[in-house]
Amino acid sequence: MSKSYRVAILGATGAVGAELLELLESRNFPISNLKLLASPRSAGRTLKFQGEDLPVAAVTAESFANVDLVLASAGGSTSKAWAKTAIAAGAVVIDNSSAFRMDSQVPLIVPEVNPQAAAHHQGLIANPNCTTILMAVAVWPLHQVQPVKRLIAATYQSASGAGAQAMVELQTQSQAILQGETPQAEIFPYPLAFNLFPHNSPLNDWGYCEEEMKMVNETRKIFGSPEIAITATCVRVPVLRAHSEAINLEFAHPFPVEKAREILAAAPGVKLVEDWQANYFPMPMEASGKDEVLVGRIRQDISHPCGLELWLSGDQIRKGAALNAIQIAELLVAKNWLHPAAAATI
Ligand code: A2P
């Protein structure tokens, strides 16, 4: 007897919301009812799902009645405002925001890395930061063979990380510049088109921005390895929707490049993209729309005998957000880790 679930998407009209809708449909997630929730601005809109126009409603306290699973991607303050209400109403919340990620009671899950940690959820599971997810998928397989001592990352992050409006802003700015006009910046602090700038999240006393600290703290939590030394420099680049990352790994002993390549070629969620003759490696344009994290340019760090360099591109909206959330939902269903009573029988 198969079960199906009553699902709500909070933030259905956003960039990640659109991808969640697409993935629920294309991956045949067992749904008996789908509720689309957003801000009052979107009430009355409709969105297509399985060929039907479904209405979008403004989220209210009543929205979560008769819902088994909430996929939330409407920002931290919206998650903070509604998560408890949804859980109290009997739903399990998979939250894409940063609101609860570092809460010790809340599992932070990348299914390729720490699926077992989801078993102990108390109604809430956090979906990690996008840059962190992409890095975790690529680094975990190596870390399992030989623990990473130190990780140095530099990111090249697309506009999509700041939402659908930021993507539109990048396109509008690009057109303005090509027409000889002055680009206007509203979502981002500065023009992103034909430019780049250090990530625009708040800075701490050490000069690290929030995004960089997410990579540090979330990676340690996901890996269950608080001892890894991690540092990152996060940068916004004028790319629409896939992030890239340069990653330097230091181990206690040399890690042969060929071994790393073999491990990554077989790693779940990874696609090795390397043609050294053609100087062809992962690119955000090719990562866009793909499920896998593209990894390549694996090479010995010439500055350290126990160092490895690698390069990756991954779809920020897909594996960096919506796909990871859906994979968590699929995991809960497969393991029967959603509240069993929550499942409607068909
Ligand atoms: P809306 O479209 O009604 O503003 P993105 O990250 O692409 O910008 O998307 C953000 C998503 O979060 C949108 O679906 C947006 O809905 C939703 N959202 C933003 N603020 C709220 C809020 N206060 N309550 C519910 N949904 C919200």
GROMACS .gro file of C-alpha atoms and ligand atoms in nm:
model
  373
    1MET     CA    1   0.000   0.000   0.000
    2SER     CA    2   0.158   0.331  -0.101
    3LYS     CA    3   0.122   0.648   0.093
    4SER     CA    4   0.094   1.004  -0.021
    5TYR     CA    5   0.144   1.325   0.166
    6ARG     CA    6  -0.015   1.665   0.208
    7VAL     CA    7   0.257   1.914   0.123
    8ALA     CA    8   0.281   2.293   0.156
    9ILE     CA    9   0.544   2.515  -0.005
   10LEU     CA   10   0.603   2.832   0.194
   11GLY     CA   11   0.762   3.079  -0.047
   12ALA     CA   12   0.611   2.911  -0.353
   13THR     CA   13   0.646   3.223  -0.571
   14GLY     CA   14   1.023   3.258  -0.516
   15ALA     CA   15   1.315   3.122  -0.716
   16VAL     CA   16   1.354   2.819  -0.489
   17GLY     CA   17   0.975   2.779  -0.465
   18ALA     CA   18   0.951   2.745  -0.843
   19GLU     CA   19   1.221   2.479  -0.839
   20LEU     CA   20   1.050   2.293  -0.554
   21LEU     CA   21   0.731   2.278  -0.760
   22GLU     CA   22   0.919   2.149  -1.063
   23LEU     CA   23   1.107   1.886  -0.863
   24LEU     CA   24   0.800   1.760  -0.675
   25GLU     CA   25   0.641   1.699  -1.013
   26SER     CA   26   0.940   1.562  -1.206
   27ARG     CA   27   1.051   1.332  -0.922
   28ASN     CA   28   0.696   1.207  -0.864
   29PHE     CA   29   0.697   1.290  -0.496
   30PRO     CA   30   0.390   1.117  -0.349
   31ILE     CA   31   0.151   1.410  -0.299
   32SER     CA   32  -0.217   1.390  -0.218
   33ASN     CA   33  -0.259   1.766  -0.176
   34LEU     CA   34  -0.033   2.066  -0.243
   35LYS     CA   35  -0.077   2.409  -0.082
   36LEU     CA   36   0.111   2.708  -0.221
   37LEU     CA   37   0.186   2.977   0.036
   38ALA     CA   38   0.358   3.314   0.004
   39SER     CA   39   0.316   3.673   0.125
   40PRO     CA   40  -0.013   3.865   0.089
   41ARG     CA   41   0.143   4.025  -0.223
   42SER     CA   42   0.100   3.696  -0.407
   43ALA     CA   43  -0.248   3.598  -0.286
   44GLY     CA   44  -0.468   3.528  -0.586
   45ARG     CA   45  -0.182   3.430  -0.819
   46THR     CA   46  -0.179   3.078  -0.958
   47LEU     CA   47   0.112   2.846  -1.033
   48LYS     CA   48   0.112   2.536  -1.253
   49PHE     CA   49   0.153   2.193  -1.096
   50GLN     CA   50   0.086   1.868  -1.284
   51GLY     CA   51  -0.097   2.068  -1.551
   52GLU     CA   52  -0.331   2.238  -1.305
   53ASP     CA   53  -0.340   2.602  -1.198
   54LEU     CA   54  -0.308   2.599  -0.819
   55PRO     CA   55  -0.393   2.912  -0.619
   56VAL     CA   56  -0.130   3.087  -0.407
   57ALA     CA   57  -0.254   3.191  -0.064
   58ALA     CA   58  -0.109   3.433   0.190
   59VAL     CA   59   0.029   3.230   0.480
   60THR     CA   60  -0.185   3.239   0.798
   61ALA     CA   61  -0.203   3.034   1.119
   62GLU     CA   62  -0.467   2.814   0.954
   63SER     CA   63  -0.247   2.735   0.652
   64PHE     CA   64  -0.083   2.435   0.820
   65ALA     CA   65  -0.393   2.240   0.920
   66ASN     CA   66  -0.395   1.900   0.747
   67VAL     CA   67  -0.040   1.939   0.617
   68ASP     CA   68   0.220   1.664   0.665
   69LEU     CA   69   0.523   1.835   0.518
   70VAL     CA   70   0.617   2.202   0.481
   71LEU     CA   71   0.896   2.297   0.243
   72ALA     CA   72   0.987   2.647   0.358
   73SER     CA   73   1.190   2.887   0.147
   74ALA     CA   74   1.065   3.233   0.231
   75GLY     CA   75   1.356   3.374   0.433
   76GLY     CA   76   1.462   3.344   0.795
   77SER     CA   77   1.209   3.580   0.951
   78THR     CA   78   0.918   3.405   0.778
   79SER     CA   79   1.047   3.065   0.894
   80LYS     CA   80   1.088   3.195   1.248
   81ALA     CA   81   0.734   3.334   1.235
   82TRP     CA   82   0.568   3.012   1.113
   83ALA     CA   83   0.779   2.702   1.188
   84LYS     CA   84   0.643   2.645   1.539
   85THR     CA   85   0.285   2.691   1.421
   86ALA     CA   86   0.338   2.438   1.143
   87ILE     CA   87   0.500   2.183   1.376
   88ALA     CA   88   0.226   2.232   1.637
   89ALA     CA   89  -0.028   2.161   1.363
   90GLY     CA   90   0.143   1.824   1.303
   91ALA     CA   91   0.365   1.902   1.005
   92VAL     CA   92   0.734   1.831   0.957
   93VAL     CA   93   0.915   2.142   0.832
   94ILE     CA   94   1.217   2.129   0.600
   95ASP     CA   95   1.350   2.481   0.624
   96ASN     CA   96   1.573   2.636   0.363
   97SER     CA   97   1.649   2.946   0.568
   98SER     CA   98   1.939   2.997   0.808
   99ALA     CA   99   1.702   3.052   1.104
  100PHE     CA  100   1.751   2.715   1.277
  101ARG     CA  101   2.056   2.561   1.112
  102MET     CA  102   2.293   2.590   1.405
  103ASP     CA  103   2.032   2.492   1.667
  104SER     CA  104   2.168   2.174   1.829
  105GLN     CA  105   1.816   2.024   1.833
  106VAL     CA  106   1.778   2.068   1.457
  107PRO     CA  107   1.942   1.824   1.214
  108LEU     CA  108   2.127   1.995   0.928
  109ILE     CA  109   2.119   1.751   0.641
  110VAL     CA  110   2.293   1.683   0.313
  111PRO     CA  111   2.154   1.339   0.218
  112GLU     CA  112   2.482   1.228   0.054
  113VAL     CA  113   2.668   1.309   0.377
  114ASN     CA  114   2.467   1.266   0.699
  115PRO     CA  115   2.126   1.112   0.621
  116GLN     CA  116   2.120   0.926   0.955
  117ALA     CA  117   2.112   1.257   1.146
  118ALA     CA  118   1.762   1.321   1.009
  119ALA     CA  119   1.623   1.025   1.205
  120HIS     CA  120   1.620   1.226   1.527
  121HIS     CA  121   1.432   1.531   1.404
  122GLN     CA  122   1.172   1.692   1.625
  123GLY     CA  123   0.954   1.826   1.349
  124LEU     CA  124   1.216   2.053   1.197
  125ILE     CA  125   1.505   1.977   0.962
  126ALA     CA  126   1.730   2.249   0.826
  127ASN     CA  127   1.852   2.262   0.469
  128PRO     CA  128   2.208   2.398   0.471
  129ASN     CA  129   2.342   2.710   0.302
  130CYS     CA  130   2.378   2.664  -0.074
  131THR     CA  131   2.754   2.714  -0.098
  132THR     CA  132   2.799   2.479   0.197
  133ILE     CA  133   2.587   2.203   0.039
  134LEU     CA  134   2.784   2.213  -0.286
  135MET     CA  135   3.116   2.202  -0.100
  136ALA     CA  136   3.000   1.925   0.134
  137VAL     CA  137   2.898   1.697  -0.154
  138ALA     CA  138   3.246   1.733  -0.310
  139VAL     CA  139   3.463   1.724   0.003
  140TRP     CA  140   3.286   1.456   0.211
  141PRO     CA  141   3.396   1.157  -0.004
  142LEU     CA  142   3.760   1.264   0.037
  143HIS     CA  143   3.717   1.344   0.407
  144GLN     CA  144   3.593   0.990   0.467
  145VAL     CA  145   3.908   0.840   0.317
  146GLN     CA  146   4.145   1.082   0.490
  147PRO     CA  147   4.016   1.349   0.730
  148VAL     CA  148   4.054   1.705   0.609
  149LYS     CA  149   4.269   1.907   0.852
  150ARG     CA  150   4.219   2.247   0.694
  151LEU     CA  151   3.992   2.377   0.419
  152ILE     CA  152   4.032   2.710   0.239
  153ALA     CA  153   3.747   2.812   0.008
  154ALA     CA  154   3.690   3.100  -0.230
  155THR     CA  155   3.342   3.127  -0.379
  156TYR     CA  156   3.204   3.278  -0.698
  157GLN     CA  157   2.835   3.313  -0.615
  158SER     CA  158   2.552   3.379  -0.856
  159ALA     CA  159   2.266   3.628  -0.827
  160SER     CA  160   2.014   3.349  -0.760
  161GLY     CA  161   2.142   3.318  -0.403
  162ALA     CA  162   1.966   3.647  -0.332
  163GLY     CA  163   1.637   3.531  -0.486
  164ALA     CA  164   1.429   3.575  -0.799
  165GLN     CA  165   1.432   3.955  -0.786
  166ALA     CA  166   1.811   3.961  -0.771
  167MET     CA  167   1.827   3.754  -1.090
  168VAL     CA  168   1.596   4.002  -1.262
  169GLU     CA  169   1.812   4.287  -1.130
  170LEU     CA  170   2.126   4.134  -1.283
  171GLN     CA  171   1.953   4.104  -1.621
  172THR     CA  172   1.815   4.458  -1.602
  173GLN     CA  173   2.153   4.600  -1.503
  174SER     CA  174   2.324   4.413  -1.788
  175GLN     CA  175   2.077   4.556  -2.040
  176ALA     CA  176   2.119   4.906  -1.895
  177ILE     CA  177   2.497   4.892  -1.923
  178LEU     CA  178   2.483   4.758  -2.280
  179GLN     CA  179   2.255   5.050  -2.368
  180GLY     CA  180   2.501   5.299  -2.218
  181GLU     CA  181   2.280   5.369  -1.915
  182THR     CA  182   2.371   5.373  -1.546
  183PRO     CA  183   2.275   5.042  -1.379
  184GLN     CA  184   2.040   5.071  -1.081
  185ALA     CA  185   2.097   4.854  -0.772
  186GLU     CA  186   1.807   4.789  -0.534
  187ILE     CA  187   1.832   4.427  -0.424
  188PHE     CA  188   2.213   4.424  -0.417
  189PRO     CA  189   2.410   4.710  -0.260
  190TYR     CA  190   2.613   4.767  -0.579
  191PRO     CA  191   2.572   4.689  -0.948
  192LEU     CA  192   2.653   4.322  -1.007
  193ALA     CA  193   2.647   4.329  -1.388
  194PHE     CA  194   3.000   4.348  -1.532
  195ASN     CA  195   3.123   4.366  -1.173
  196LEU     CA  196   3.173   4.157  -0.859
  197PHE     CA  197   3.190   4.230  -0.489
  198PRO     CA  198   3.254   4.049  -0.160
  199HIS     CA  199   2.935   3.881  -0.036
  200ASN     CA  200   2.690   4.140   0.092
  201SER     CA  201   2.593   3.965   0.419
  202PRO     CA  202   2.669   4.132   0.755
  203LEU     CA  203   3.030   4.132   0.877
  204ASN     CA  204   3.146   4.011   1.219
  205ASP     CA  205   3.425   4.149   1.440
  206TRP     CA  206   3.686   3.934   1.264
  207GLY     CA  207   3.590   4.076   0.926
  208TYR     CA  208   3.410   3.759   0.808
  209CYS     CA  209   3.067   3.792   0.650
  210GLU     CA  210   2.772   3.572   0.752
  211GLU     CA  211   2.796   3.365   0.434
  212GLU     CA  212   3.160   3.282   0.511
  213MET     CA  213   3.074   3.185   0.869
  214LYS     CA  214   2.792   2.962   0.740
  215MET     CA  215   3.047   2.768   0.534
  216VAL     CA  216   3.268   2.732   0.842
  217ASN     CA  217   3.007   2.638   1.102
  218GLU     CA  218   2.760   2.445   0.889
  219THR     CA  219   3.027   2.227   0.726
  220ARG     CA  220   3.161   2.130   1.070
  221LYS     CA  221   2.810   2.044   1.189
  222ILE     CA  222   2.716   1.843   0.877
  223PHE     CA  223   3.045   1.648   0.883
  224GLY     CA  224   3.026   1.604   1.261
  225SER     CA  225   3.387   1.730   1.258
  226PRO     CA  226   3.418   2.041   1.476
  227GLU     CA  227   3.798   2.015   1.457
  228ILE     CA  228   3.833   2.100   1.085
  229ALA     CA  229   3.998   2.438   1.034
  230ILE     CA  230   3.794   2.621   0.770
  231THR     CA  231   3.822   2.966   0.619
  232ALA     CA  232   3.633   3.115   0.325
  233THR     CA  233   3.611   3.425   0.109
  234CYS     CA  234   3.268   3.463  -0.051
  235VAL     CA  235   3.217   3.678  -0.358
  236ARG     CA  236   2.912   3.764  -0.568
  237VAL     CA  237   2.974   3.734  -0.941
  238PRO     CA  238   2.752   3.831  -1.236
  239VAL     CA  239   2.626   3.478  -1.301
  240LEU     CA  240   2.254   3.403  -1.296
  241ARG     CA  241   2.211   3.077  -1.110
  242ALA     CA  242   2.505   2.847  -1.036
  243HIS     CA  243   2.778   2.897  -0.779
  244SER     CA  244   3.144   2.803  -0.828
  245GLU     CA  245   3.406   2.739  -0.562
  246ALA     CA  246   3.784   2.704  -0.548
  247ILE     CA  247   3.868   2.468  -0.262
  248ASN     CA  248   4.205   2.393  -0.107
  249LEU     CA  249   4.224   2.091   0.122
  250GLU     CA  250   4.504   2.002   0.359
  251PHE     CA  251   4.538   1.649   0.495
  252ALA     CA  252   4.775   1.493   0.747
  253HIS     CA  253   4.937   1.285   0.471
  254PRO     CA  254   4.967   1.329   0.095
  255PHE     CA  255   4.642   1.252  -0.093
  256PRO     CA  256   4.733   1.119  -0.439
  257VAL     CA  257   4.550   1.312  -0.710
  258GLU     CA  258   4.458   0.995  -0.899
  259LYS     CA  259   4.299   0.849  -0.587
  260ALA     CA  260   4.101   1.169  -0.528
  261ARG     CA  261   3.985   1.163  -0.889
  262GLU     CA  262   3.872   0.799  -0.863
  263ILE     CA  263   3.685   0.868  -0.539
  264LEU     CA  264   3.509   1.174  -0.680
  265ALA     CA  265   3.424   0.998  -1.008
  266ALA     CA  266   3.226   0.742  -0.804
  267ALA     CA  267   3.086   0.981  -0.541
  268PRO     CA  268   2.708   1.025  -0.513
  269GLY     CA  269   2.587   1.365  -0.636
  270VAL     CA  270   2.921   1.444  -0.804
  271LYS     CA  271   3.003   1.457  -1.174
  272LEU     CA  272   3.369   1.471  -1.263
  273VAL     CA  273   3.424   1.728  -1.540
  274GLU     CA  274   3.784   1.740  -1.653
  275ASP     CA  275   3.943   1.761  -1.995
  276TRP     CA  276   4.296   1.875  -1.935
  277GLN     CA  277   4.381   1.891  -2.309
  278ALA     CA  278   4.094   2.127  -2.377
  279ASN     CA  279   4.127   2.321  -2.051
  280TYR     CA  280   3.764   2.227  -1.993
  281PHE     CA  281   3.639   2.222  -1.635
  282PRO     CA  282   3.314   2.292  -1.443
  283MET     CA  283   3.137   2.612  -1.545
  284PRO     CA  284   2.825   2.768  -1.392
  285MET     CA  285   2.651   2.778  -1.730
  286GLU     CA  286   2.685   2.401  -1.759
  287ALA     CA  287   2.599   2.335  -1.395
  288SER     CA  288   2.271   2.528  -1.427
  289GLY     CA  289   1.972   2.296  -1.432
  290LYS     CA  290   2.182   1.991  -1.335
  291ASP     CA  291   2.137   1.785  -1.021
  292GLU     CA  292   2.505   1.697  -0.978
  293VAL     CA  293   2.783   1.913  -0.841
  294LEU     CA  294   3.038   1.939  -1.123
  295VAL     CA  295   3.390   1.887  -0.986
  296GLY     CA  296   3.722   1.910  -1.165
  297ARG     CA  297   4.067   2.062  -1.190
  298ILE     CA  298   4.179   1.829  -0.912
  299ARG     CA  299   4.549   1.888  -0.864
  300GLN     CA  300   4.831   1.863  -0.614
  301ASP     CA  301   4.880   2.187  -0.421
  302ILE     CA  302   5.237   2.283  -0.517
  303SER     CA  303   5.269   2.485  -0.196
  304HIS     CA  304   5.204   2.191   0.038
  305PRO     CA  305   5.288   1.818   0.013
  306CYS     CA  306   4.959   1.721   0.181
  307GLY     CA  307   4.742   1.969  -0.010
  308LEU     CA  308   4.485   1.920  -0.287
  309GLU     CA  309   4.317   2.182  -0.502
  310LEU     CA  310   3.977   2.139  -0.663
  311TRP     CA  311   3.720   2.347  -0.846
  312LEU     CA  312   3.342   2.301  -0.859
  313SER     CA  313   3.025   2.449  -1.003
  314GLY     CA  314   2.678   2.356  -0.882
  315ASP     CA  315   2.326   2.479  -0.940
  316GLN     CA  316   2.255   2.700  -0.641
  317ILE     CA  317   1.878   2.677  -0.673
  318ARG     CA  318   1.874   2.303  -0.739
  319LYS     CA  319   2.128   2.104  -0.531
  320GLY     CA  320   2.212   2.419  -0.334
  321ALA     CA  321   1.851   2.454  -0.220
  322ALA     CA  322   1.539   2.292  -0.368
  323LEU     CA  323   1.681   1.953  -0.472
  324ASN     CA  324   1.854   1.903  -0.137
  325ALA     CA  325   1.524   1.983   0.040
  326ILE     CA  326   1.333   1.736  -0.180
  327GLN     CA  327   1.600   1.471  -0.124
  328ILE     CA  328   1.555   1.520   0.252
  329ALA     CA  329   1.179   1.480   0.206
  330GLU     CA  330   1.236   1.164  -0.001
  331LEU     CA  331   1.465   1.032   0.272
  332LEU     CA  332   1.198   1.091   0.539
  333VAL     CA  333   0.945   0.907   0.326
  334ALA     CA  334   1.179   0.617   0.240
  335LYS     CA  335   1.283   0.565   0.603
  336ASN     CA  336   0.937   0.631   0.740
  337TRP     CA  337   1.080   0.921   0.940
  338LEU     CA  338   0.785   1.149   0.870
  339HIS     CA  339   0.536   1.096   1.150
  340PRO     CA  340   0.377   0.767   1.036
  341ALA     CA  341   0.031   0.894   1.132
  342ALA     CA  342   0.088   1.188   0.899
  343ALA     CA  343   0.070   0.973   0.590
  344ALA     CA  344  -0.261   0.957   0.407
  345THR     CA  345  -0.324   0.617   0.255
  346ILE     CA  346  -0.436   0.582  -0.105
  347A2P     P1  347   0.610   3.686  -0.241
  347A2P     O1  348   0.640   3.649  -0.383
  347A2P     O2  349   0.465   3.695  -0.213
  347A2P     O3  350   0.689   3.805  -0.193
  347A2P     P2  351   1.296   3.480  -0.338
  347A2P     O4  352   1.395   3.420  -0.242
  347A2P     O5  353   1.308   3.425  -0.476
  347A2P     O6  354   1.297   3.629  -0.333
  347A2P     O7  355   1.151   3.432  -0.285
  347A2P     C1  356   1.106   3.461  -0.156
  347A2P     C2  357   0.975   3.387  -0.131
  347A2P     O8  358   0.936   3.411   0.005
  347A2P     C3  359   0.859   3.438  -0.217
  347A2P     O9  360   0.772   3.330  -0.245
  347A2P     C4  361   0.794   3.538  -0.125
  347A2P    O10  362   0.658   3.561  -0.153
  347A2P     C5  363   0.806   3.466   0.006
  347A2P     N1  364   0.793   3.559   0.118
  347A2P     C6  365   0.866   3.670   0.144
  347A2P     N2  366   0.823   3.731   0.255
  347A2P     C7  367   0.719   3.657   0.303
  347A2P     C8  368   0.632   3.666   0.415
  347A2P     N3  369   0.643   3.765   0.503
  347A2P     N4  370   0.535   3.572   0.430
  347A2P     C9  371   0.525   3.470   0.343
  347A2P     N5  372   0.604   3.456   0.234
  347A2P    C10  373   0.701   3.547   0.214
   0.00000   0.00000   0.00000
